[in-house]
Coordinates of C-alpha atoms in Angstrom, one line a residue:
M1 CA 0.0 0.0 -0.1
L2 CA 1.4 3.5 -0.9
T3 CA 1.4 6.2 1.9
T4 CA 2.4 9.6 1.9
P5 CA 6.2 10.5 3.1
P6 CA 6.3 11.9 6.4
R7 CA 7.4 15.7 6.8
T8 CA 11.0 16.0 7.3
F9 CA 12.5 19.1 8.7
V10 CA 16.4 19.0 7.6
S11 CA 19.1 21.0 9.1
V12 CA 21.9 22.5 7.0
P13 CA 24.5 20.2 8.7
F14 CA 22.5 17.1 7.9
F15 CA 22.0 18.1 4.3
F16 CA 25.5 18.2 3.8
F17 CA 25.7 14.8 5.5
L18 CA 23.3 13.6 2.7
I19 CA 25.6 15.0 -0.1
L20 CA 28.7 13.3 1.7
F21 CA 26.9 10.1 2.1
F22 CA 25.5 10.1 -1.8
S23 CA 28.9 10.6 -3.0
L24 CA 30.5 7.3 -1.6
P25 CA 31.4 4.6 -3.7
L26 CA 28.5 2.2 -4.8
S27 CA 30.1 -1.1 -3.5
S28 CA 30.2 0.8 -0.1
L29 CA 26.4 1.7 -0.2
S30 CA 25.6 -2.0 -1.5
Q31 CA 27.4 -3.8 1.2
P32 CA 25.7 -4.4 4.6
S33 CA 28.3 -4.5 7.6
P34 CA 29.6 -7.9 8.7
S35 CA 27.6 -7.9 11.8
S36 CA 24.4 -7.0 9.7
S37 CA 25.5 -9.4 7.3
N38 CA 25.3 -12.0 9.8
S39 CA 22.1 -10.9 11.2
V40 CA 20.5 -11.1 7.9
Y41 CA 21.9 -14.7 7.1
N42 CA 20.5 -16.1 10.6
S43 CA 17.1 -14.5 10.0
F44 CA 17.1 -16.1 6.3
L45 CA 18.3 -19.4 7.4
K46 CA 15.5 -19.5 10.0
C47 CA 13.0 -18.8 7.7
F48 CA 14.3 -21.1 5.1
S49 CA 14.4 -23.7 7.6
E50 CA 11.0 -23.3 8.7
K51 CA 9.7 -23.2 5.2
T52 CA 11.3 -26.2 4.0
K53 CA 10.6 -28.1 7.2
S54 CA 14.4 -28.7 7.2
P55 CA 16.9 -28.6 10.2
Q56 CA 19.5 -25.7 9.6
S57 CA 22.1 -28.3 9.7
Q58 CA 20.8 -29.8 6.7
I59 CA 20.4 -26.6 4.3
T60 CA 23.9 -24.6 5.4
D61 CA 25.3 -25.9 2.1
N62 CA 22.6 -24.4 0.1
V63 CA 22.8 -21.0 1.7
F64 CA 26.0 -19.0 1.7
S65 CA 26.9 -15.9 3.7
Q66 CA 29.9 -13.7 2.7
S67 CA 32.0 -15.0 5.8
N68 CA 31.5 -18.6 4.3
P69 CA 35.0 -19.9 2.8
S70 CA 32.8 -21.1 -0.3
F71 CA 31.3 -17.8 -0.9
S72 CA 33.7 -16.8 -3.6
S73 CA 34.1 -19.7 -5.5
V74 CA 30.0 -20.2 -5.6
L75 CA 29.5 -16.5 -6.7
R76 CA 32.7 -16.7 -9.5
A77 CA 31.7 -20.1 -10.8
Y78 CA 28.9 -18.7 -12.9
I79 CA 30.1 -15.4 -13.8
R80 CA 30.3 -15.5 -17.6
N81 CA 31.6 -11.9 -17.9
A82 CA 35.1 -11.0 -16.1
R83 CA 34.0 -7.3 -16.1
F84 CA 31.5 -8.4 -13.1
N85 CA 34.0 -10.3 -11.2
T86 CA 36.4 -7.9 -9.8
S87 CA 37.0 -6.9 -6.3
S88 CA 34.8 -3.8 -6.7
T89 CA 32.0 -5.5 -8.0
P90 CA 28.9 -5.3 -5.5
K91 CA 28.8 -8.7 -4.1
P92 CA 25.1 -10.3 -2.9
T93 CA 24.5 -10.6 1.0
I94 CA 23.6 -14.4 0.7
I95 CA 23.8 -16.9 -2.4
I96 CA 21.2 -19.5 -2.4
T97 CA 21.5 -22.7 -4.4
P98 CA 18.6 -24.5 -4.2
R99 CA 18.2 -28.2 -5.1
S100 CA 14.3 -28.6 -5.0
E101 CA 11.1 -26.7 -5.8
S102 CA 10.6 -26.1 -2.0
H103 CA 14.0 -24.6 -1.7
V104 CA 13.0 -22.1 -4.4
S105 CA 9.7 -21.6 -3.1
A106 CA 11.4 -21.1 0.5
A107 CA 14.1 -18.6 -1.0
V108 CA 11.3 -16.3 -2.6
T109 CA 9.3 -16.0 0.6
C110 CA 12.1 -15.6 2.8
S111 CA 13.4 -12.8 0.4
K112 CA 10.6 -11.1 0.2
T113 CA 10.0 -11.2 4.2
L114 CA 13.6 -9.4 4.5
N115 CA 12.9 -7.2 1.8
F116 CA 16.0 -8.0 -0.1
L117 CA 16.2 -7.7 -4.0
L118 CA 17.0 -11.1 -5.5
K119 CA 18.6 -11.9 -8.3
I120 CA 17.8 -15.1 -10.4
R121 CA 20.8 -16.6 -12.1
S122 CA 20.8 -20.0 -14.3
G123 CA 23.8 -20.1 -16.6
G124 CA 25.4 -16.8 -15.9
H125 CA 25.2 -15.5 -19.6
D126 CA 23.4 -12.2 -18.6
Y127 CA 26.0 -10.0 -21.0
D128 CA 25.6 -7.3 -18.7
G129 CA 25.5 -9.4 -15.4
L130 CA 22.0 -8.4 -14.4
S131 CA 21.2 -11.8 -12.6
Y132 CA 24.1 -11.4 -10.5
I133 CA 24.8 -7.5 -9.6
S134 CA 23.0 -5.0 -8.1
D135 CA 23.5 -1.4 -6.7
K136 CA 21.1 -2.3 -4.0
P137 CA 21.5 -4.9 -1.4
F138 CA 20.7 -8.1 -2.8
F139 CA 20.5 -12.2 -2.8
I140 CA 21.3 -14.3 -5.5
L141 CA 19.3 -17.1 -6.3
D142 CA 21.5 -19.8 -8.2
L143 CA 19.5 -22.2 -9.9
S144 CA 22.9 -24.4 -11.0
N145 CA 21.7 -27.1 -8.9
I146 CA 18.6 -27.4 -10.5
R147 CA 19.6 -29.1 -13.8
D148 CA 17.5 -32.4 -14.5
V149 CA 16.8 -33.1 -18.0
S150 CA 14.3 -35.7 -18.7
V151 CA 14.1 -36.9 -22.5
D152 CA 11.2 -38.8 -23.9
I153 CA 11.7 -40.0 -27.5
A154 CA 8.2 -41.7 -27.5
S155 CA 6.4 -38.5 -27.1
N156 CA 9.1 -36.3 -28.9
S157 CA 9.8 -34.2 -26.0
A158 CA 11.9 -33.4 -22.7
W159 CA 11.5 -31.7 -19.3
I160 CA 14.4 -29.5 -18.8
S161 CA 15.3 -27.5 -15.6
A162 CA 15.9 -24.2 -15.8
G163 CA 19.7 -24.6 -14.3
A164 CA 20.6 -27.0 -17.1
T165 CA 22.9 -26.3 -19.7
L166 CA 22.3 -26.2 -23.4
G167 CA 25.3 -28.5 -23.7
E168 CA 23.5 -31.1 -21.1
V169 CA 20.4 -30.9 -23.0
Y170 CA 22.0 -31.8 -26.4
Y171 CA 23.8 -34.4 -24.9
R172 CA 20.9 -36.1 -23.3
I173 CA 19.0 -36.1 -26.5
W174 CA 22.0 -37.6 -28.1
E175 CA 22.1 -40.4 -25.8
K176 CA 18.3 -41.3 -26.8
S177 CA 18.3 -40.5 -30.4
K178 CA 20.6 -39.4 -33.2
V179 CA 17.9 -38.1 -35.4
H180 CA 16.3 -35.7 -33.0
G181 CA 17.6 -32.4 -31.9
F182 CA 16.3 -29.0 -30.3
P183 CA 16.5 -25.8 -32.1
A184 CA 18.5 -23.5 -29.3
G185 CA 21.9 -22.0 -29.1
V186 CA 25.3 -22.6 -30.4
C187 CA 27.3 -22.0 -26.7
P188 CA 26.9 -25.2 -24.5
T189 CA 27.2 -23.6 -21.1
V190 CA 24.1 -21.2 -21.6
G191 CA 21.7 -21.8 -19.2
V192 CA 18.3 -23.1 -20.3
G193 CA 16.1 -20.7 -17.8
G194 CA 17.6 -17.4 -19.1
H195 CA 17.8 -18.7 -22.9
L196 CA 14.3 -20.1 -23.2
S197 CA 12.5 -17.4 -21.3
G198 CA 13.9 -14.5 -23.4
G199 CA 13.1 -16.3 -26.8
G200 CA 16.3 -18.7 -27.5
Y201 CA 17.6 -19.1 -31.0
G202 CA 20.1 -21.1 -32.7
N203 CA 21.2 -22.2 -36.0
M204 CA 18.2 -24.1 -36.8
L205 CA 15.9 -21.1 -36.3
R206 CA 14.8 -20.6 -40.2
K207 CA 13.9 -24.6 -40.1
F208 CA 12.3 -24.4 -37.0
G209 CA 11.9 -21.0 -35.4
L210 CA 12.5 -20.2 -31.7
S211 CA 13.3 -22.2 -28.8
V212 CA 10.1 -20.9 -27.1
D213 CA 8.1 -21.8 -30.4
Y214 CA 8.5 -25.6 -28.9
V215 CA 7.6 -25.1 -25.1
E216 CA 4.6 -27.0 -24.3
D217 CA 4.7 -26.6 -20.5
A218 CA 6.6 -24.7 -17.6
K219 CA 7.0 -24.6 -13.9
I220 CA 7.2 -21.4 -11.9
V221 CA 7.5 -20.0 -8.6
D222 CA 5.1 -17.0 -8.3
V223 CA 5.9 -13.9 -6.1
N224 CA 3.8 -15.8 -3.3
G225 CA 5.8 -18.9 -3.3
R226 CA 3.5 -21.0 -5.3
V227 CA 4.6 -23.8 -7.9
L228 CA 2.4 -23.5 -11.2
D229 CA 2.4 -25.3 -14.2
R230 CA 0.9 -24.2 -17.6
K231 CA -2.6 -24.6 -16.4
A232 CA -2.2 -23.1 -12.9
M233 CA -0.6 -20.3 -14.0
G234 CA -3.0 -19.4 -17.0
E235 CA -2.1 -18.6 -20.7
D236 CA -1.2 -15.0 -20.0
L237 CA 1.9 -15.7 -17.6
F238 CA 2.7 -18.7 -19.8
W239 CA 3.0 -16.4 -23.1
A240 CA 5.0 -14.1 -20.9
I241 CA 7.7 -16.7 -19.7
T242 CA 8.1 -17.7 -23.4
G243 CA 10.1 -14.7 -24.8
G244 CA 9.5 -11.9 -22.4
G245 CA 12.2 -12.9 -19.9
G246 CA 11.6 -15.0 -16.8
G247 CA 12.9 -13.1 -13.8
S248 CA 10.2 -10.3 -14.2
Y249 CA 7.3 -12.4 -13.0
G250 CA 8.9 -15.2 -10.8
V251 CA 11.5 -17.9 -10.7
V252 CA 11.4 -20.3 -13.8
L253 CA 12.0 -23.7 -12.7
G254 CA 12.0 -25.6 -16.2
Y255 CA 10.0 -26.1 -19.6
K256 CA 8.7 -29.0 -21.3
V257 CA 9.7 -28.7 -24.8
K258 CA 8.8 -30.7 -28.2
L259 CA 12.0 -32.1 -29.8
V260 CA 12.6 -31.6 -33.5
P261 CA 13.6 -34.2 -36.4
V262 CA 17.2 -33.9 -37.5
P263 CA 18.7 -35.8 -40.4
S264 CA 21.2 -38.3 -39.7
I265 CA 23.7 -36.5 -41.6
V266 CA 24.2 -32.8 -41.9
T267 CA 26.8 -30.6 -43.4
V268 CA 28.8 -27.7 -42.0
F269 CA 31.3 -25.3 -43.4
R270 CA 33.3 -22.0 -42.9
V271 CA 34.6 -19.7 -46.0
E272 CA 36.6 -16.8 -45.2
Q273 CA 37.1 -13.5 -47.4
Y274 CA 39.2 -10.3 -46.9
M275 CA 38.7 -7.0 -48.3
D276 CA 41.2 -7.6 -51.1
S277 CA 39.5 -10.9 -52.5
G278 CA 35.7 -10.1 -52.4
A279 CA 34.9 -9.5 -49.0
V280 CA 32.8 -6.7 -49.6
D281 CA 30.7 -8.3 -52.7
M282 CA 30.2 -11.5 -50.4
V283 CA 28.6 -9.4 -47.4
Y284 CA 26.3 -7.5 -49.8
K285 CA 25.2 -10.4 -51.6
W286 CA 24.6 -12.4 -48.6
Q287 CA 21.7 -10.2 -47.4
S288 CA 19.8 -11.4 -50.2
V289 CA 20.6 -14.7 -49.8
G290 CA 21.0 -15.7 -46.2
P291 CA 17.4 -14.8 -45.1
K292 CA 15.6 -16.0 -48.4
T293 CA 17.5 -19.3 -49.5
D294 CA 16.5 -22.9 -48.4
R295 CA 15.2 -23.1 -45.1
N296 CA 17.6 -26.0 -44.1
L297 CA 20.3 -23.6 -44.5
F298 CA 21.6 -21.3 -41.7
M299 CA 24.6 -19.1 -42.7
R300 CA 26.0 -16.8 -40.1
M301 CA 28.2 -14.0 -41.1
L302 CA 30.9 -12.8 -39.0
I303 CA 33.0 -9.7 -39.8
Q304 CA 36.0 -8.9 -37.8
P305 CA 39.1 -6.5 -38.2
V306 CA 42.0 -8.4 -38.6
T307 CA 45.9 -7.6 -39.3
R308 CA 47.1 -9.7 -42.3
K309 CA 50.4 -9.5 -44.0
K310 CA 51.1 -6.2 -41.8
V311 CA 48.1 -4.7 -43.1
K312 CA 45.0 -3.7 -41.3
T313 CA 42.0 -5.1 -43.4
V314 CA 38.5 -7.0 -42.6
R315 CA 37.8 -10.8 -42.7
A316 CA 34.4 -11.6 -43.3
S317 CA 33.5 -15.4 -42.5
V318 CA 30.4 -17.4 -43.3
V319 CA 29.8 -20.4 -40.7
A320 CA 27.0 -22.7 -41.7
L321 CA 24.9 -25.5 -40.9
F322 CA 23.0 -27.4 -43.6
L323 CA 20.2 -29.9 -42.8
G324 CA 21.3 -32.3 -45.6
R325 CA 24.2 -33.4 -47.5
A326 CA 27.4 -31.3 -48.8
D327 CA 26.6 -32.0 -52.5
E328 CA 23.1 -30.6 -52.4
V329 CA 24.2 -27.2 -50.6
V330 CA 27.1 -26.7 -52.7
A331 CA 25.0 -27.0 -55.9
L332 CA 22.5 -24.8 -54.4
L333 CA 24.9 -22.1 -53.4
R334 CA 26.7 -22.2 -56.6
K335 CA 23.6 -20.8 -58.3
E336 CA 22.4 -18.8 -55.7
F337 CA 25.6 -17.4 -54.1
P338 CA 28.7 -17.7 -56.5
E339 CA 30.5 -14.8 -54.7
L340 CA 31.0 -17.3 -51.7
G341 CA 33.0 -19.6 -53.8
L342 CA 31.7 -22.8 -51.7
K343 CA 33.8 -26.2 -52.6
K344 CA 32.8 -29.3 -51.5
E345 CA 36.3 -29.7 -50.0
N346 CA 35.1 -26.8 -47.7
C347 CA 32.2 -28.8 -46.5
S348 CA 32.1 -31.6 -43.7
E349 CA 29.7 -34.3 -43.1
M350 CA 28.4 -35.5 -39.7
T351 CA 25.6 -35.7 -37.4
W352 CA 23.4 -33.3 -36.0
F353 CA 25.2 -33.6 -32.3
Q354 CA 28.8 -33.6 -33.9
S355 CA 27.8 -30.4 -35.6
A356 CA 26.9 -28.7 -32.3
L357 CA 30.4 -29.8 -31.3
W358 CA 31.9 -28.0 -34.3
W359 CA 29.9 -24.7 -33.8
D360 CA 31.4 -24.8 -30.5
N361 CA 35.0 -24.6 -32.1
R362 CA 35.8 -28.4 -31.5
V363 CA 38.6 -29.6 -33.9
N364 CA 37.9 -32.7 -35.1
A365 CA 34.2 -32.8 -33.9
T366 CA 33.5 -36.1 -35.1
Q367 CA 36.2 -37.6 -32.9
V368 CA 35.6 -35.4 -29.7
D369 CA 34.1 -37.2 -26.8
P370 CA 30.4 -36.2 -26.4
K371 CA 30.7 -35.9 -22.6
V372 CA 32.7 -32.5 -23.4
F373 CA 29.1 -30.9 -23.4
L374 CA 28.7 -31.8 -19.9
D375 CA 31.9 -29.6 -18.8
R376 CA 30.4 -26.5 -17.1
N377 CA 33.8 -24.5 -17.7
L378 CA 33.0 -22.8 -14.6
D379 CA 35.1 -19.6 -13.2
T380 CA 36.6 -19.3 -17.0
A381 CA 35.3 -15.6 -17.8
S382 CA 36.9 -13.4 -20.3
F383 CA 36.0 -9.8 -20.5
G384 CA 33.3 -8.6 -23.0
K385 CA 30.7 -6.4 -24.2
R386 CA 27.7 -7.4 -26.4
K387 CA 24.8 -5.1 -28.0
S388 CA 22.4 -6.0 -30.8
D389 CA 20.6 -4.5 -33.8
Y390 CA 17.7 -5.7 -36.3
V391 CA 17.9 -4.9 -40.2
A392 CA 14.8 -4.8 -42.4
T393 CA 16.2 -3.8 -45.4
A394 CA 19.5 -4.7 -47.1
I395 CA 22.6 -2.5 -46.6
P396 CA 23.8 -0.7 -49.7
R397 CA 27.0 -1.7 -51.1
K398 CA 28.7 1.9 -50.1
G399 CA 27.4 1.1 -46.7
I400 CA 29.2 -2.0 -46.5
E401 CA 32.5 -0.4 -47.8
S402 CA 32.0 2.3 -45.2
L403 CA 31.3 -0.2 -42.2
F404 CA 34.6 -2.0 -43.1
K405 CA 36.4 1.3 -43.0
K406 CA 35.0 2.3 -39.6
M407 CA 35.8 -1.3 -38.1
I408 CA 39.4 -0.9 -39.3
E409 CA 39.5 2.7 -37.8
L410 CA 38.0 1.1 -34.4
G411 CA 40.4 -1.7 -34.1
K412 CA 38.8 -4.4 -32.4
I413 CA 34.9 -5.0 -32.2
G414 CA 33.3 -7.4 -34.6
L415 CA 29.8 -8.0 -36.0
V416 CA 27.7 -11.2 -36.3
F417 CA 24.9 -11.2 -38.8
N418 CA 22.3 -13.7 -38.1
P419 CA 19.9 -14.3 -40.8
Y420 CA 16.1 -14.5 -40.3
G421 CA 13.5 -15.9 -43.0
G422 CA 12.2 -19.5 -43.1
K423 CA 10.0 -20.3 -40.4
M424 CA 10.9 -17.1 -38.6
A425 CA 8.7 -15.1 -40.9
E426 CA 5.9 -17.6 -40.7
V427 CA 5.1 -16.8 -37.1
A428 CA 2.9 -13.8 -36.1
V429 CA 5.0 -11.1 -34.1
N430 CA 2.7 -11.5 -31.2
A431 CA 2.5 -15.4 -30.8
T432 CA 5.3 -14.9 -28.3
P433 CA 6.4 -11.6 -26.7
F434 CA 9.6 -11.9 -29.1
P435 CA 8.5 -9.4 -31.9
H436 CA 11.4 -9.6 -34.4
R437 CA 10.2 -12.1 -36.9
N438 CA 9.7 -10.2 -39.9
K439 CA 13.4 -8.7 -39.8
L440 CA 16.2 -9.7 -42.6
F441 CA 18.9 -10.4 -40.0
K442 CA 19.8 -9.3 -36.5
I443 CA 23.4 -7.6 -35.6
Q444 CA 25.3 -8.6 -32.5
Y445 CA 28.2 -6.6 -31.6
S446 CA 31.0 -8.3 -29.7
V447 CA 34.2 -7.4 -28.4
N448 CA 36.2 -9.5 -25.9
W449 CA 39.8 -8.8 -24.3
K450 CA 41.6 -10.5 -21.5
E451 CA 43.3 -7.1 -19.7
N452 CA 41.9 -6.7 -16.2
S453 CA 42.2 -2.7 -16.7
A454 CA 39.5 0.0 -16.1
E455 CA 41.4 1.9 -18.9
I456 CA 41.0 -0.5 -21.4
E457 CA 37.8 -1.4 -20.6
K458 CA 36.5 1.9 -21.1
G459 CA 38.3 1.8 -24.4
Y460 CA 36.5 -1.3 -25.8
L461 CA 33.0 -0.2 -24.4
N462 CA 33.8 3.0 -26.3
Q463 CA 34.0 1.3 -29.3
A464 CA 31.0 -0.5 -29.1
K465 CA 29.1 2.7 -28.5
V466 CA 30.8 4.6 -31.6
L467 CA 30.0 1.4 -33.8
Y468 CA 26.4 1.2 -32.7
S469 CA 25.9 4.9 -33.7
F470 CA 27.4 4.5 -37.0
M471 CA 25.2 1.9 -37.7
T472 CA 22.1 4.1 -36.9
G473 CA 21.2 4.6 -40.5
F474 CA 21.2 1.0 -41.7
V475 CA 19.1 -0.5 -39.0
S476 CA 15.5 -0.6 -37.4
K477 CA 14.0 2.7 -36.3
N478 CA 10.9 3.6 -33.9
P479 CA 11.6 1.8 -32.0
R480 CA 15.4 0.7 -33.0
S481 CA 15.0 -2.5 -31.9
A482 CA 17.2 -5.0 -29.6
Y483 CA 17.1 -8.6 -28.6
F484 CA 16.2 -9.2 -25.1
N485 CA 18.9 -12.0 -24.5
Y486 CA 21.6 -9.7 -25.6
R487 CA 21.1 -7.7 -22.4
D488 CA 22.6 -3.9 -23.1
V489 CA 22.1 -1.5 -20.3
D490 CA 23.1 1.3 -22.9
I491 CA 19.8 1.4 -24.1
G492 CA 18.0 2.2 -20.8
V493 CA 17.6 0.9 -17.2
N494 CA 15.3 1.2 -14.5
D495 CA 15.6 2.3 -11.0
H496 CA 11.8 1.3 -10.0
G497 CA 11.2 4.7 -8.5
V498 CA 8.2 7.1 -9.5
N499 CA 9.4 6.7 -13.3
S500 CA 9.7 3.0 -13.6
Y501 CA 6.9 2.5 -16.4
K502 CA 8.6 5.6 -18.2
E503 CA 12.0 4.0 -17.9
G504 CA 10.7 0.5 -18.4
E505 CA 9.0 1.5 -21.5
V506 CA 12.5 2.9 -23.1
Y507 CA 14.3 -0.4 -23.2
G508 CA 11.0 -2.5 -23.1
R509 CA 9.7 -1.1 -26.5
K510 CA 13.2 -1.9 -27.9
Y511 CA 13.2 -5.5 -26.8
F512 CA 9.3 -6.1 -27.4
G513 CA 7.8 -3.6 -29.5
E514 CA 4.1 -3.3 -29.1
N515 CA 4.1 -6.8 -27.1
F516 CA 5.5 -4.7 -24.3
D517 CA 2.2 -3.4 -23.2
R518 CA 0.5 -6.8 -22.7
L519 CA 3.7 -7.9 -20.6
V520 CA 3.4 -4.7 -18.6
K521 CA -0.4 -6.1 -17.5
I522 CA 0.8 -9.5 -17.0
K523 CA 3.3 -8.3 -14.7
T524 CA 1.2 -5.8 -12.9
A525 CA -1.6 -8.9 -12.2
V526 CA 0.8 -11.5 -11.1
D527 CA 3.8 -9.3 -9.2
P528 CA 1.8 -6.0 -8.3
G529 CA 4.2 -5.4 -5.7
N530 CA 7.4 -5.8 -8.2
F531 CA 9.4 -7.7 -5.8
F532 CA 10.7 -9.7 -9.0
R533 CA 13.0 -6.8 -10.6
N534 CA 16.0 -5.8 -12.2
E535 CA 17.6 -3.2 -14.0
Q536 CA 15.8 -4.2 -17.4
S537 CA 12.6 -6.0 -15.9
I538 CA 9.2 -5.3 -17.0
P539 CA 7.5 -2.5 -14.6
T540 CA 4.1 -2.5 -13.1
L541 CA 1.3 -0.2 -14.2
K542 CA 1.6 3.4 -12.3
N543 CA -0.2 3.1 -9.4
A544 CA -0.5 -0.5 -9.4
K545 CA -2.2 -1.5 -6.2
G546 CA 0.6 -2.6 -3.7
T547 CA 3.4 -1.7 -5.7
L548 CA 6.5 -1.1 -3.5
L549 CA 8.5 2.1 -4.3
P550 CA 12.0 2.5 -3.2
E551 CA 13.0 5.5 -1.3
P552 CA 12.5 8.5 -4.2
G553 CA 16.0 8.9 -6.1
K554 CA 17.8 8.0 -9.0
A555 CA 20.9 6.0 -9.2
K556 CA 23.6 5.5 -12.0
R557 CA 24.1 1.9 -13.2
W558 CA 27.2 0.3 -11.3
S559 CA 30.2 0.2 -13.8
R560 CA 33.8 -0.1 -13.2
A561 CA 34.8 1.8 -16.5
G562 CA 32.4 4.8 -15.6
G563 CA 33.4 5.0 -12.0
A564 CA 31.4 3.4 -9.1
T565 CA 30.1 6.2 -7.6
V566 CA 26.4 6.9 -7.1
V567 CA 24.8 10.0 -8.3
A568 CA 21.3 10.4 -6.6
T569 CA 18.7 12.9 -6.4
V570 CA 17.1 12.9 -2.8
V571 CA 13.4 14.3 -2.5
L572 CA 13.7 16.2 0.7
H573 CA 10.1 17.5 2.3
V574 CA 10.8 20.7 4.0
F575 CA 7.4 22.5 5.6

């Protein structure tokens, strides 16, 4: 319930105290004192024990305070961007690693009781760290132990827990069948919870569409701690968590998905060209072939500035999966895409599962032990930044030329073009929250580095912003669209204060288009108090009954490169 703030009489010394307080580093503002942390931990443990009906001695391995020797390793294990793995990065007060539905339910209820923000992490691939950092005191709910994958070939389906990885999903399917697959991402350590709740796509999207197009059921823990399946949650909430992100509405426990048929033999290939050997023509022609060719063919385009023979240039690479034999795709592209120059010796035939290994850059994919997909590669993050765009009309050839020159000038940041068309264009834009079905292709801006330096980080982040700005005239407009699973705080963040809806609409329209309106209504209905929130979550409607508002203010998103200092506006009621 909303209440009117009490009248506050402020003396001049107190006013200067406020100025001093709000110039403190964010890391100090977000970190409770050791004694306070212990008190919070004990209160949470007591609540968690009562809710799960388990002795505290049995659950201490699932609740980690900052003083626990394992706290750091548990936190770092699923941080997939080293930018958010530094000594100055804000840390959670508690990490909860549930092993059952009742654990998740208790974690939600107890976090709400203690009035702590709850960040939900499945695989940790949130590019800007929104699933595991915050400027405000927070807990992390780490779902990595909720990882069961149950495949039923007889019904062509699988139940997949939110904490499972895509590699584990593909491996469990491969154990049961060599002619079944699932249309999802190419990175095996990505967590299912985030991937599917945000839409999910992979190298079969032109044949089958998005991952969420094959979701048949789901389970979620709502704000009241109830475990709900599709029937219990209703079609609106089910729709929201199949492309609208899971963390705005509750904690997604898992999905039941339909498997898809794949050929016993598929073909993969990679072809590279440079600026002086036809790369401009290849990229330009790709725009009219990649999104329109046989839907069994997915050709990803990678564009990267490189130094070759001591000369700065641009390399363009086509990396492809064809759901068929090599002779067929070579003949197809000889006719449709001669600029590629594909030859049979460029191609490799293998099983679909082996192609997943190949896309993960495994040398000799046909000889690799399939169990490598069970390796989660914990605590192995590099530094990086990602952004996204969508292209609705082909970029002119002169535009490609100018793009190459700009990339050489910037020096490191690369681009990934992912073609749409095929099945994607046949699904209504409001069938799921994902609205970008009719675009030609998606652009990912990508830059990685190894140096742990705030100054170097600032430079690479600036490269991303400069190239993004350069591309303005070539990409979608009104809104300039973005892919939700490529989290990017540059396009807007939400402090969840009095302007929450307006702030949320800025990034919400970019991610979800007109589907944003329905998502807001669903969010308001299922979580009117806005307990499930992060810097880019779906806001509630203004003045929603029971909406919890933080103290009036405005905070900067934490950024090491930008300086970890809060800039706040405090409303002082002086009468």
